[in-house]
Coordinates of C-alpha atoms in Angstrom, one line a residue:
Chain L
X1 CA 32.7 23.4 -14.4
X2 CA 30.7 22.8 -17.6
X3 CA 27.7 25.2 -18.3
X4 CA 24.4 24.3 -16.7
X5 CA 21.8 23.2 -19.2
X6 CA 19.4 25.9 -18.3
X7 CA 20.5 29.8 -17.4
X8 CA 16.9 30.4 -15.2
X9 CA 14.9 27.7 -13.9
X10 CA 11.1 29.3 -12.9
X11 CA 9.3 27.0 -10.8
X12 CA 5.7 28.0 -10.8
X13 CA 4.5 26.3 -7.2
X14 CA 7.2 25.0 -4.2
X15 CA 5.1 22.5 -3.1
X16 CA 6.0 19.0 -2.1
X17 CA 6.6 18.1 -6.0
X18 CA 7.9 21.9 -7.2
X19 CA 10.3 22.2 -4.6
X20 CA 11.6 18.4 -5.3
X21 CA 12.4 18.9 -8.7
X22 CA 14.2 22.5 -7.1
X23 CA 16.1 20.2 -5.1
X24 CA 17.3 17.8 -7.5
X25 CA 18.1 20.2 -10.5
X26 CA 20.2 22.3 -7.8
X27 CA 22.3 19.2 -6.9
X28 CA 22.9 18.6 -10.6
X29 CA 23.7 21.8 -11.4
X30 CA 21.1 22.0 -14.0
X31 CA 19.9 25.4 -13.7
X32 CA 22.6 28.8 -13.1
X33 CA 19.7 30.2 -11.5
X34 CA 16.7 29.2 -9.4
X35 CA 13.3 30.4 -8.6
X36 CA 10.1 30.4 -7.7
X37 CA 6.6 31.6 -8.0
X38 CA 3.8 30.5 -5.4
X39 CA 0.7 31.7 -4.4
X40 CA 1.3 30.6 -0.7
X41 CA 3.5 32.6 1.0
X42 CA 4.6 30.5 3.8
X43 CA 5.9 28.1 1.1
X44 CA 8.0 30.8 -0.7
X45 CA 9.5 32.1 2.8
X46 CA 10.2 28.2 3.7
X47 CA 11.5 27.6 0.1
X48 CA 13.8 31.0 0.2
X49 CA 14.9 29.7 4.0
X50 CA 15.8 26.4 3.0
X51 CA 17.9 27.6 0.0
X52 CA 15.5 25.7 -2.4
X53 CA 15.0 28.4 -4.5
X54 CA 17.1 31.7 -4.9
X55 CA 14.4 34.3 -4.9
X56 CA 10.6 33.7 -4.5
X57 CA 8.2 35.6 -6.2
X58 CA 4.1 36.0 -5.8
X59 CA 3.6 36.6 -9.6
X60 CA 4.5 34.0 -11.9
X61 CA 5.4 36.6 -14.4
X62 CA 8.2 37.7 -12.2
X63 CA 9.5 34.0 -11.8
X64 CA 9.7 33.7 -15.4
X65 CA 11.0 36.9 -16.4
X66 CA 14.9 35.9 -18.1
X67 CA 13.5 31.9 -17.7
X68 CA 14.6 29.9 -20.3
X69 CA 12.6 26.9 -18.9
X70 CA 9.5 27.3 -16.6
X71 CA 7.9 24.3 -14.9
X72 CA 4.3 24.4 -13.3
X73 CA 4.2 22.4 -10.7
X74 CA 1.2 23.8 -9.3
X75 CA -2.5 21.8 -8.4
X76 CA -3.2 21.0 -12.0
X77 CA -6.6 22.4 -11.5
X78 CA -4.8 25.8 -11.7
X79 CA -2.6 25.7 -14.8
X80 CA -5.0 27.3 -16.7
X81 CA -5.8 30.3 -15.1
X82 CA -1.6 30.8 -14.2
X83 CA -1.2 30.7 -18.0
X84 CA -3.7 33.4 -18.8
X85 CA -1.5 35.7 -16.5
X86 CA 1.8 34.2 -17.5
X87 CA 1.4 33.0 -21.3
X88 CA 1.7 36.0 -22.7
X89 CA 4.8 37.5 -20.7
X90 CA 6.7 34.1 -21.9
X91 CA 9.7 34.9 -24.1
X92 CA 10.3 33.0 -27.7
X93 CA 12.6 30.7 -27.4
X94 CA 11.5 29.3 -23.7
X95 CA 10.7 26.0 -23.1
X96 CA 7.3 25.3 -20.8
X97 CA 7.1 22.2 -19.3
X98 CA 5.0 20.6 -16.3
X99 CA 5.0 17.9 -13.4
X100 CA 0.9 17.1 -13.6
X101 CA 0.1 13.3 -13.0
X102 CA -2.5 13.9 -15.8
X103 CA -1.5 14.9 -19.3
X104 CA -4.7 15.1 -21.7
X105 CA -6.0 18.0 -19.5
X106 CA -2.4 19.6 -18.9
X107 CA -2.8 20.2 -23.4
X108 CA -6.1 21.2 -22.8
X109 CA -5.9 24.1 -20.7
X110 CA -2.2 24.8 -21.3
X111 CA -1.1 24.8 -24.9
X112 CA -4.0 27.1 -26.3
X113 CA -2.0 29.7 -24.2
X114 CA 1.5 29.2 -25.2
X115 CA 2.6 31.9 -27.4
X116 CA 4.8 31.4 -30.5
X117 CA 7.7 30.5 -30.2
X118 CA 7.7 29.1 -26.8
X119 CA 8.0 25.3 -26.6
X120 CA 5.5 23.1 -24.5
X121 CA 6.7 19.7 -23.4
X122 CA 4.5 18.5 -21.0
X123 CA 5.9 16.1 -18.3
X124 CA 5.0 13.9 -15.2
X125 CA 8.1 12.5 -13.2
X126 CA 6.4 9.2 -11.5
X127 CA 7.7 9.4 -8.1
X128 CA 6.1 11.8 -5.2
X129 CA 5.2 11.6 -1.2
X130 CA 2.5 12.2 0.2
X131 CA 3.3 15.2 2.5
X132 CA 3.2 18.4 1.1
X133 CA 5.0 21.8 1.1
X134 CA 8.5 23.0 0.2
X135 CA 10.1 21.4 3.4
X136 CA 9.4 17.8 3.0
X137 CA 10.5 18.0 -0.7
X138 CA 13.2 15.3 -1.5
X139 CA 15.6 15.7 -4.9
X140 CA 16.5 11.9 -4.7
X141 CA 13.2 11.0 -5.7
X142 CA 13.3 10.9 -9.3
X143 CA 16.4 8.6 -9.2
X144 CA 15.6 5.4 -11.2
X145 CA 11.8 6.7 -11.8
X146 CA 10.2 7.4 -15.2
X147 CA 9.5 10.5 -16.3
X148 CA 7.3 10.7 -19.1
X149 CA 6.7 13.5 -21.6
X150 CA 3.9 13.9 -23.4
X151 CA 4.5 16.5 -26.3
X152 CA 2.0 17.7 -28.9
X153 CA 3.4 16.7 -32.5
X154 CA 4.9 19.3 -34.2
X155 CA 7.0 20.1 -30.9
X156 CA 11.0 21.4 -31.7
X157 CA 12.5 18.5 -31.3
X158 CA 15.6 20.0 -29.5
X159 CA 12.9 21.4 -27.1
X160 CA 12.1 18.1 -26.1
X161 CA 15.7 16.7 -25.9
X162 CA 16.3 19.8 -23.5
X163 CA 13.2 18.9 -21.2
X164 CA 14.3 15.1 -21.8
X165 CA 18.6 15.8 -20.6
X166 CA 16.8 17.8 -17.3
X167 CA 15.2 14.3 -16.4
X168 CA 17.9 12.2 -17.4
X169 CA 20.6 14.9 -15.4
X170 CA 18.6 14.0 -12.1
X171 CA 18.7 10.4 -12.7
X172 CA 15.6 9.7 -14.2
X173 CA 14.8 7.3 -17.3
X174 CA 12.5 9.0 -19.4
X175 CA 10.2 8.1 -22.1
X176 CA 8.1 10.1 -24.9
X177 CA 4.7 9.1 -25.6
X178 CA 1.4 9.8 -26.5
X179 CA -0.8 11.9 -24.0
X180 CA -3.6 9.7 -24.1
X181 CA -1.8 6.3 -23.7
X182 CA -0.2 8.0 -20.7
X183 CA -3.6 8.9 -18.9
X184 CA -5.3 5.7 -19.3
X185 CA -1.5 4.0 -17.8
X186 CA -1.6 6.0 -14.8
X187 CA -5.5 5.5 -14.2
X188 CA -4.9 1.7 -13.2
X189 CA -1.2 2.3 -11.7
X190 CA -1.7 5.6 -9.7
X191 CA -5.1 6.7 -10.1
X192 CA -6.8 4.0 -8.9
X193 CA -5.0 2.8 -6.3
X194 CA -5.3 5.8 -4.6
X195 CA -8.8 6.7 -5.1
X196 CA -9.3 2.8 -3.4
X197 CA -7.2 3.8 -0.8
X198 CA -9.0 7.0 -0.5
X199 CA -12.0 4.9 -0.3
X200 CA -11.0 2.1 2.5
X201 CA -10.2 5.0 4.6
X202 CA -13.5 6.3 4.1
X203 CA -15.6 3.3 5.1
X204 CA -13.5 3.1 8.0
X205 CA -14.3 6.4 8.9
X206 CA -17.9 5.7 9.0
X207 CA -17.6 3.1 11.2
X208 CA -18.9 3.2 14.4
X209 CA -16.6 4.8 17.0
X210 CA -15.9 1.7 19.3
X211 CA -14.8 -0.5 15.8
X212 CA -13.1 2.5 14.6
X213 CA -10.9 2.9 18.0
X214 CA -9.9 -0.7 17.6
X215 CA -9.1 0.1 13.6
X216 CA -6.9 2.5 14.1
X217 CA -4.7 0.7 17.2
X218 CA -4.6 -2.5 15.6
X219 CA -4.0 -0.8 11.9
X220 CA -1.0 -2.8 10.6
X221 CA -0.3 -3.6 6.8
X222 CA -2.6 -3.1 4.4
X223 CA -4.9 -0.4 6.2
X224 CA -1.5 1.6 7.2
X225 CA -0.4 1.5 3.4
X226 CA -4.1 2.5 2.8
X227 CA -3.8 5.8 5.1
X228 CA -0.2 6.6 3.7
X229 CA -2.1 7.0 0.0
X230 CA -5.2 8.8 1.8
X231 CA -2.9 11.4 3.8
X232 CA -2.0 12.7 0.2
X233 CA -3.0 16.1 -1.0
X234 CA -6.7 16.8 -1.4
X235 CA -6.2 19.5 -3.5
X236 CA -3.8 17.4 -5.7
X237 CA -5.9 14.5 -6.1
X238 CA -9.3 16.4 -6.3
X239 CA -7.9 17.9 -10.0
X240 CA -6.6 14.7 -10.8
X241 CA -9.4 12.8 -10.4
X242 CA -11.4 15.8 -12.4
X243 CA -8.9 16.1 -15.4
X244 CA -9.0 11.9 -15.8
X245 CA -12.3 11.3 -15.1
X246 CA -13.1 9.1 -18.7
X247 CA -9.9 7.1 -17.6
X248 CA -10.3 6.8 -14.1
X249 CA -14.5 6.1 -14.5
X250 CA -13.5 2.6 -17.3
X251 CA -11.1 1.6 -15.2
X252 CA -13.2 1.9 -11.5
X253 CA -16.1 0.1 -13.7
X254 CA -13.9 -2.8 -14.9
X255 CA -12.0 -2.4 -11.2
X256 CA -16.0 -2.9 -9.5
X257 CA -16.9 -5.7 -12.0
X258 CA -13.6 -7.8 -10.7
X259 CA -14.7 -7.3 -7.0
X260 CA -17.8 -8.2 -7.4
X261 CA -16.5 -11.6 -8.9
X262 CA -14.4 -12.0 -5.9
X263 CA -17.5 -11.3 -3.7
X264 CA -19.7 -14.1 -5.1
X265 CA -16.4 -16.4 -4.6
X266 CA -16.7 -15.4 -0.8
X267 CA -19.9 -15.4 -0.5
X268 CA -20.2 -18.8 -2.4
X269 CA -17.3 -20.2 -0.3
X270 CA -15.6 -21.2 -4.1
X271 CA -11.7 -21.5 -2.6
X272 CA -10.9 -22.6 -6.0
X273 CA -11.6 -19.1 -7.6
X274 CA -10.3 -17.6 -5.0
X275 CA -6.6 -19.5 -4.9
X276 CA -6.7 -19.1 -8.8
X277 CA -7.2 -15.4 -9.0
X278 CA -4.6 -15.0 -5.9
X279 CA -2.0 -17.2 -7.7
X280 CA -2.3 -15.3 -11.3
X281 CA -1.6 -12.2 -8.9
X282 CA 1.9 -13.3 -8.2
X283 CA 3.1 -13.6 -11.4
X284 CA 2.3 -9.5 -11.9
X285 CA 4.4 -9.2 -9.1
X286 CA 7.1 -10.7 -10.1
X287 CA 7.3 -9.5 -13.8
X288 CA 7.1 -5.6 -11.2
X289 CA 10.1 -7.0 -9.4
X290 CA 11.8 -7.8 -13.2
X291 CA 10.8 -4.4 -14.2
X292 CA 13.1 -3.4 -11.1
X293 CA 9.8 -0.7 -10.1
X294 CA 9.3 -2.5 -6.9
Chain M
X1 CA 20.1 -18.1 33.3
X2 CA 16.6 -18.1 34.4
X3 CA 14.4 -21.3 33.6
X4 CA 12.4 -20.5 29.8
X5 CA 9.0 -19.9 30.1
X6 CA 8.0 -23.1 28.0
X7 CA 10.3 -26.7 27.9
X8 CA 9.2 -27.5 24.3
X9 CA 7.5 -25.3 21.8
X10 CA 6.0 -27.9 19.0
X11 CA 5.2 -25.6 16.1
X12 CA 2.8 -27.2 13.7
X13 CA 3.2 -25.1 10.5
X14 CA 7.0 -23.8 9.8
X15 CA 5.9 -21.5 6.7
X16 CA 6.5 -17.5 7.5
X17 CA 5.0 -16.7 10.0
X18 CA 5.4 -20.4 12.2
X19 CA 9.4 -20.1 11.6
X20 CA 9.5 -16.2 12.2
X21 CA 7.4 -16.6 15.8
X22 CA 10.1 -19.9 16.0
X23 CA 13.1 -17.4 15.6
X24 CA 11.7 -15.1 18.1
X25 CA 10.8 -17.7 20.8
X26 CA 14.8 -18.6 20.2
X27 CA 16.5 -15.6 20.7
X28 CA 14.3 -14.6 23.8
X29 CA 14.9 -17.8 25.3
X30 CA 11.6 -18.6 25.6
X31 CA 11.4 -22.3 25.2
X32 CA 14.0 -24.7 25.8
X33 CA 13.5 -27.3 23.1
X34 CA 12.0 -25.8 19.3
X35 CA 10.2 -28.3 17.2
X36 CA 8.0 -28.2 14.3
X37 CA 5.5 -30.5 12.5
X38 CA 5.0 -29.4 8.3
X39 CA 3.4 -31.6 5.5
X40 CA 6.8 -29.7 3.5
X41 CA 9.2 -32.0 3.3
X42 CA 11.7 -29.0 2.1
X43 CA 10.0 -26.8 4.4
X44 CA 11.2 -29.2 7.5
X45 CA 14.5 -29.7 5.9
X46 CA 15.0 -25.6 5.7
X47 CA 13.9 -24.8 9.2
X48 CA 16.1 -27.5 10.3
X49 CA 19.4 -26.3 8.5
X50 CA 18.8 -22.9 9.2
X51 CA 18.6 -24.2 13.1
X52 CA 15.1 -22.8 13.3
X53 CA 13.9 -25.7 15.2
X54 CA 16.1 -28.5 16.9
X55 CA 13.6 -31.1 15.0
X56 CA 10.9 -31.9 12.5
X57 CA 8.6 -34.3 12.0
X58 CA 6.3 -35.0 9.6
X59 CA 3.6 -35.8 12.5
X60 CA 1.8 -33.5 14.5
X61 CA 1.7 -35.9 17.2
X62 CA 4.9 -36.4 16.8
X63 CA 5.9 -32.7 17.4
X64 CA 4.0 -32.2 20.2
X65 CA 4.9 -35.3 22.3
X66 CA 5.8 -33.9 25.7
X67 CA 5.4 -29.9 24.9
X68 CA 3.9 -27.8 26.9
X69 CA 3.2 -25.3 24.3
X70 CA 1.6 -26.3 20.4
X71 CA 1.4 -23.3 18.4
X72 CA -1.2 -24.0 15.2
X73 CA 0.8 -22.2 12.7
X74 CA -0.8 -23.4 9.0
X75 CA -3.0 -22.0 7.0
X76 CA -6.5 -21.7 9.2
X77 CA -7.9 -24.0 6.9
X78 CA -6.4 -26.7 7.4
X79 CA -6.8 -27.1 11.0
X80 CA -9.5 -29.1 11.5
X81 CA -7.6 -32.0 9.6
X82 CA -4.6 -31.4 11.8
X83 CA -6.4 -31.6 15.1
X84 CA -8.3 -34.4 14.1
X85 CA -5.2 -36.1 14.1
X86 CA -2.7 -34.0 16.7
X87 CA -6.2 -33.1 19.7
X88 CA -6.4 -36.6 20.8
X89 CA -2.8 -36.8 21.6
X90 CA -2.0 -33.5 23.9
X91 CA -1.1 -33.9 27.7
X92 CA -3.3 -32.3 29.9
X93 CA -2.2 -29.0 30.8
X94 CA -0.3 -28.5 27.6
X95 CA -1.4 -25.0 26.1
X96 CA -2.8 -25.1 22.8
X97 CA -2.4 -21.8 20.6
X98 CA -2.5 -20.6 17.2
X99 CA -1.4 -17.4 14.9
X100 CA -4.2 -17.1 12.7
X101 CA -5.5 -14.3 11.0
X102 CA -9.1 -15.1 11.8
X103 CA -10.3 -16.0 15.0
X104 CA -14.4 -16.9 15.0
X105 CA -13.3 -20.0 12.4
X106 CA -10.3 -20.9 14.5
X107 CA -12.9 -21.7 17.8
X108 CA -15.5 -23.5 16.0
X109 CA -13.2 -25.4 14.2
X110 CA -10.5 -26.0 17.0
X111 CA -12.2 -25.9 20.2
X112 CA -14.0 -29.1 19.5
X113 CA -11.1 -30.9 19.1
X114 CA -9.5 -29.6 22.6
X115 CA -9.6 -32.7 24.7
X116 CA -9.9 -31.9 28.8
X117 CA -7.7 -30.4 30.5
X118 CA -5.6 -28.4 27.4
X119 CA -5.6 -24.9 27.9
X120 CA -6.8 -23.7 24.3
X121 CA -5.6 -19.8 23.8
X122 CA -6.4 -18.7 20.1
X123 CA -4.3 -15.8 19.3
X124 CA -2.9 -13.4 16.0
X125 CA -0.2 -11.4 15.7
X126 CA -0.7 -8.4 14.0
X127 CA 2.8 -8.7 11.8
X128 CA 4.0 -10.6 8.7
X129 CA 5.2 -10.2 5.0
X130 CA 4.3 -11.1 1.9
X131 CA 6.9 -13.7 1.3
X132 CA 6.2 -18.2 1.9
X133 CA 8.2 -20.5 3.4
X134 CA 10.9 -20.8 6.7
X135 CA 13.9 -18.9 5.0
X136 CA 12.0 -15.3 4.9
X137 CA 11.2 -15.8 9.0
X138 CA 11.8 -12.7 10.6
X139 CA 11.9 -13.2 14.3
X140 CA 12.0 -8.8 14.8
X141 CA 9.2 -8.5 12.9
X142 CA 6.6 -8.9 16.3
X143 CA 8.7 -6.0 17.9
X144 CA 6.0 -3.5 19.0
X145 CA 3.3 -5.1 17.0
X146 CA -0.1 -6.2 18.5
X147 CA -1.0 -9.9 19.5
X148 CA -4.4 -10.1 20.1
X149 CA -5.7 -13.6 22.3
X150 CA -9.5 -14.6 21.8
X151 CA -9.7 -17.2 24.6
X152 CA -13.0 -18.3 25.0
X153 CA -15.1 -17.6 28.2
X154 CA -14.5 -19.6 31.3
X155 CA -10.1 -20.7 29.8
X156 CA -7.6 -20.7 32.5
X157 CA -6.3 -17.7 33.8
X158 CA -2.8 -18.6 34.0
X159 CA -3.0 -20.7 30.7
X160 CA -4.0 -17.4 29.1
X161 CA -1.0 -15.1 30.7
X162 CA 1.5 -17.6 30.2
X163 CA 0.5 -16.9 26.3
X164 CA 0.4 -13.2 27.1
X165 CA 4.1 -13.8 28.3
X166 CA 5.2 -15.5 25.2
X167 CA 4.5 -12.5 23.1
X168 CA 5.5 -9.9 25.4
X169 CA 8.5 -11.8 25.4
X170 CA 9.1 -11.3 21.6
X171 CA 8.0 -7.3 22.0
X172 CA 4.4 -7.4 20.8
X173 CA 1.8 -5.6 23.0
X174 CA -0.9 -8.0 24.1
X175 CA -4.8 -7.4 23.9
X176 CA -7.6 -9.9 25.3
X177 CA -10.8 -9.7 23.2
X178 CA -13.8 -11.4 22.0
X179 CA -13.7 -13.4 18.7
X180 CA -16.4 -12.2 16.7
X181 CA -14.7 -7.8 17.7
X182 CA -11.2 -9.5 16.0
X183 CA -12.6 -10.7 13.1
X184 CA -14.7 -7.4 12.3
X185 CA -11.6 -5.0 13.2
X186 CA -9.4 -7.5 10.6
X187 CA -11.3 -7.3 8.3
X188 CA -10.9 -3.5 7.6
X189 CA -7.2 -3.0 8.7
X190 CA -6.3 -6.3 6.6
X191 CA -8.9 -8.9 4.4
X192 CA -10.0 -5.4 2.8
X193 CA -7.1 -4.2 1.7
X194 CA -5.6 -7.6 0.7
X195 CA -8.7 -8.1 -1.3
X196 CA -8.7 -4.8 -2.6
X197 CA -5.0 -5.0 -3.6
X198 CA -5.6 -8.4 -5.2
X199 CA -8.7 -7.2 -7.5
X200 CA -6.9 -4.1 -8.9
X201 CA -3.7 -6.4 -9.8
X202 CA -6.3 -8.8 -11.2
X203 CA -8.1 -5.9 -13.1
X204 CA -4.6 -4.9 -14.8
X205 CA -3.6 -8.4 -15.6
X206 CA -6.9 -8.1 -17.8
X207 CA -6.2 -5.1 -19.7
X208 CA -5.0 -5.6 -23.0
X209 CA -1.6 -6.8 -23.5
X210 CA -0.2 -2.9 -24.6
X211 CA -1.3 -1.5 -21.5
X212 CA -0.6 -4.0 -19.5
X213 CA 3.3 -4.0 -20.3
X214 CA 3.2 -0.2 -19.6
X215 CA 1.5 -0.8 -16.3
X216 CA 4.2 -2.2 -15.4
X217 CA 6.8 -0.6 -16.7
X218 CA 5.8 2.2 -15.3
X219 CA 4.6 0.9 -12.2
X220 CA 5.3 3.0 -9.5
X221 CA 4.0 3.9 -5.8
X222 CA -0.3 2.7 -5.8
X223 CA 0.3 -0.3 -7.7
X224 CA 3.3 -1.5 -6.4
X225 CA 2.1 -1.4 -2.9
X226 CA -0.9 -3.6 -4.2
X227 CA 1.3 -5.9 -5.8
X228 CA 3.1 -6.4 -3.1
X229 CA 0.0 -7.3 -1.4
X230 CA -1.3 -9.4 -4.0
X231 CA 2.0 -11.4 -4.1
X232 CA 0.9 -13.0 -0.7
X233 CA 0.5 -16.6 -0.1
X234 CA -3.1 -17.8 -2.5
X235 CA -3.4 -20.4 0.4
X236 CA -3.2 -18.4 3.6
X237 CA -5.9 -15.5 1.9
X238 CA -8.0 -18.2 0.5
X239 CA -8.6 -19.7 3.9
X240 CA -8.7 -16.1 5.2
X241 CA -12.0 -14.9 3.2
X242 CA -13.3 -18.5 3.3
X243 CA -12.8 -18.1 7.1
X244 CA -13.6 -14.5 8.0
X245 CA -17.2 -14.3 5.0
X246 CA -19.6 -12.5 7.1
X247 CA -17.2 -9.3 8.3
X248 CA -15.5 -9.2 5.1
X249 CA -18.9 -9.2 3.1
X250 CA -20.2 -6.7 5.3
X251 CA -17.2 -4.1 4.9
X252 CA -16.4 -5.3 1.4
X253 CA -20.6 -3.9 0.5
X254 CA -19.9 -0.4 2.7
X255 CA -16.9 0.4 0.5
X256 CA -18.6 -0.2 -2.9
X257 CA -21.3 2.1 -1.7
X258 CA -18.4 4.5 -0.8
X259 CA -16.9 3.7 -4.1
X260 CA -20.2 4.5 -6.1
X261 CA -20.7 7.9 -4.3
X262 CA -17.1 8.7 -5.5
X263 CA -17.6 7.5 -8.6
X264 CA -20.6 9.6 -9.1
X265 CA -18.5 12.9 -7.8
X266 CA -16.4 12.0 -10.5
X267 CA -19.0 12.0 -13.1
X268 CA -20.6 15.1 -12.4
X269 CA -17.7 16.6 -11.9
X270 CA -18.3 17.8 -7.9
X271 CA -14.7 18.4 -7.0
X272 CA -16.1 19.5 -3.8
X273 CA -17.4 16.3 -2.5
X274 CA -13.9 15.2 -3.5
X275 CA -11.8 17.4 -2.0
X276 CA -13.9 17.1 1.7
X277 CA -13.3 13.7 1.3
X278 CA -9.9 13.4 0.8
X279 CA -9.4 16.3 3.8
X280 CA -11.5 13.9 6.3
X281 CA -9.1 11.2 5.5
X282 CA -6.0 13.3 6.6
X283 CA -7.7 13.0 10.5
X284 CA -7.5 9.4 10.3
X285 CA -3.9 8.9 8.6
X286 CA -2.8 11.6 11.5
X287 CA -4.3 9.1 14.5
X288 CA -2.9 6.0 13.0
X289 CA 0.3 8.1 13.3
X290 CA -0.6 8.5 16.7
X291 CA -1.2 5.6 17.4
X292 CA 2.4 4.5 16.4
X293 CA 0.8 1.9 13.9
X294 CA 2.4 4.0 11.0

């Protein structure tokens, strides 16, 4: 049996995502050793019981201590103030990555507190559920997803290749780019749609009760789909949304500025702009079925 | 073998959702004879090699000489022109029904044209893909779904259960309601979301070119889901928000005020408002689940 790629593995939050990741890098033998930090304790006792993680730890410190790669997979909201405890215990030579679907803000509040020596390659594996907590976490996930990293220039280069052989070793593609290119990407292809989602729910919320009875037992399709995004995470999506607000405000603003087209077509009964803008629709579709991501 | 509930079943339409009831009606043995009327000349051809119907026609009249059942199965738009043509010619007692996703627009365009003595039950199933045309006809897909009938006041009792019958044969769960409460309930659990899913496609097709390949290369979970929305038939959703203006106005101006108030959260910041937000929409997702309509 060939030597794992990493001695310790430190996961710093078992949550859906954290304990995913766990899952997958234990299948692939990637880590000798695997633990966990969490603030929650039901999710370190359910992560210990399940097997996920071999010890589970309250201080992230703890987790880390002998880590030679440490992943925060917590709210991304919190990063900053786990690093101000943990930054300074990390040991030279340590590679820190992350899971956050926002990256600009990960560099922000993270890499001011890496210490010398320690290499940050900041990460976010496209692929995720909705539910939440160590149990419902799935290692197949990243199979055939991206992962993209998103490392400061400057970073080791065999630090990244490390960070970029985990990915790859739980059957993930991955590609390097540029933090900024990556936030205003996921704004239109994650961001968005679940802030809309977020939103449809919402309006049908503050409906009145007898519509919204008849709402939710008819719900079929595209309302369903709409409550599968809207049962995710609050916590989660509350720091996303607030660490990729510039990104997330152009795009809702050129989003609003679409719809409100559409709504003139309605309202105007133009069919024509209507079947034109559903037709130029399709052929995004099919160039997302040719970029096998459907 | 006990006598089917209908001797010919003329479907007049053999696109998805025609050829996928057509399927159904066959393997529940609900009509004897399965015919079909389509202005698609490969369309008839299809359904015919693929045994969906025992005959095709390109007339209407044609189709529904001597059944006791016409099902209106094109796009809603269209079906004024049809029963211009195809009203004058039905037998008394025949039932007239249809499967389309609006219902006010199907009466005032269709009941005109009902000569005496045809039963007309206007009806929608609650069920259907993305995908055009008789080969992607799915006759499971009505299993447990809802088919709601908006039969005007004063229709035939029996005229109306022996439509109930036909879709509880094919599994669905039948509901009796009034027009105008089906079009305001569709369009939240359906034109919404379709319309939604088709603007933020439409807003990513307009990106510059260097985003827009990486939206969808890395298109993963939100925007896939909306593609696949958006990859519907530009025909059927034309007619749809040419048909259904009023409810989908209304709901489409609640959610852009929802939408602005999020946006504004955003701005300033308020993770709070957020985060309440996104807990509130949990309850719903958890009674849609419920509900079974998950």
């Amino acid at each position: 049996m060939s030597t794992p790629l990493f001695k310790r593995a430190a996961f710093i939050g078992i949550g859906m995502i954290g304990s995913s990741v766990a899952r997958a890098v234990r299948t692939h033998e990637v880590a000798g050793q695997i633990v966990c930090a969490d603030i929650n304790a039901a999710y370190r006792a359910k992560a210990l019981e399940l097997g996920v993680v071999d010890a589970a730890y309250e201080s992230p410190a703890e987790a880390a201590k002998g880590a030679d790669i440490v992943i925060l997979a917590a709210p991304v909201g919190a990063n900053k103030s786990i690093m101000q405890v943990l930054g300074p215990t990390l040991e030279p030579g340590c590679i820190l990555t992350d899971v956050g679907s926002v990256k600009q803000a990960v560099l922000r509040d993270v890499a001011p507190l890496v210490p010398a020596g320690v290499h940050f390659v900041p990460g976010h594996p496209i692929a995720g559920g909705e539910k939440s907590g160590p149990e419902v976490g799935d290692g197949t996930i990243f199979k055939n997803r991206w992962c993209l990293l998103t490392p400061a220039e400057g970073t080791a280069v065999d630090a990244i290749a490390k960070v970029r052989s985990l990915w790859e070793s739980i059957g993930s593609n991955v590609e390097v780019m540029d933090a900024a290119r990556h936030d205003r990407t996921l704004a239109i292809t994650s961001h968005l749609p679940h802030l809309i989602a977020y939103t449809i729910v919402d309006t049908a919320a503050n409906l009145e009760t007898d519509i919204q009875g008849d709402v939710i037992k008819f719900s079929a399709g595209g309302f369903r789909d709409s409550t599968r995004m809207a049962g995710s995470d609050p916590t989660m999506w509350r720091d996303i949304f607030l660490t990729n607000p510039d990104a997330v405000l152009e795009i809702v603003q050129r989003f609003t500025e679409d719809l409100n087209l559409l709504q003139k077509a309605i309202r105007k009964g133009d069919g024509q702009t209507l079947f034109d803008l559903f037709s130029r629709t399709k052929e995004i579709r099919e160039r997302v079925i040719l970029a096998k991501q459907n």
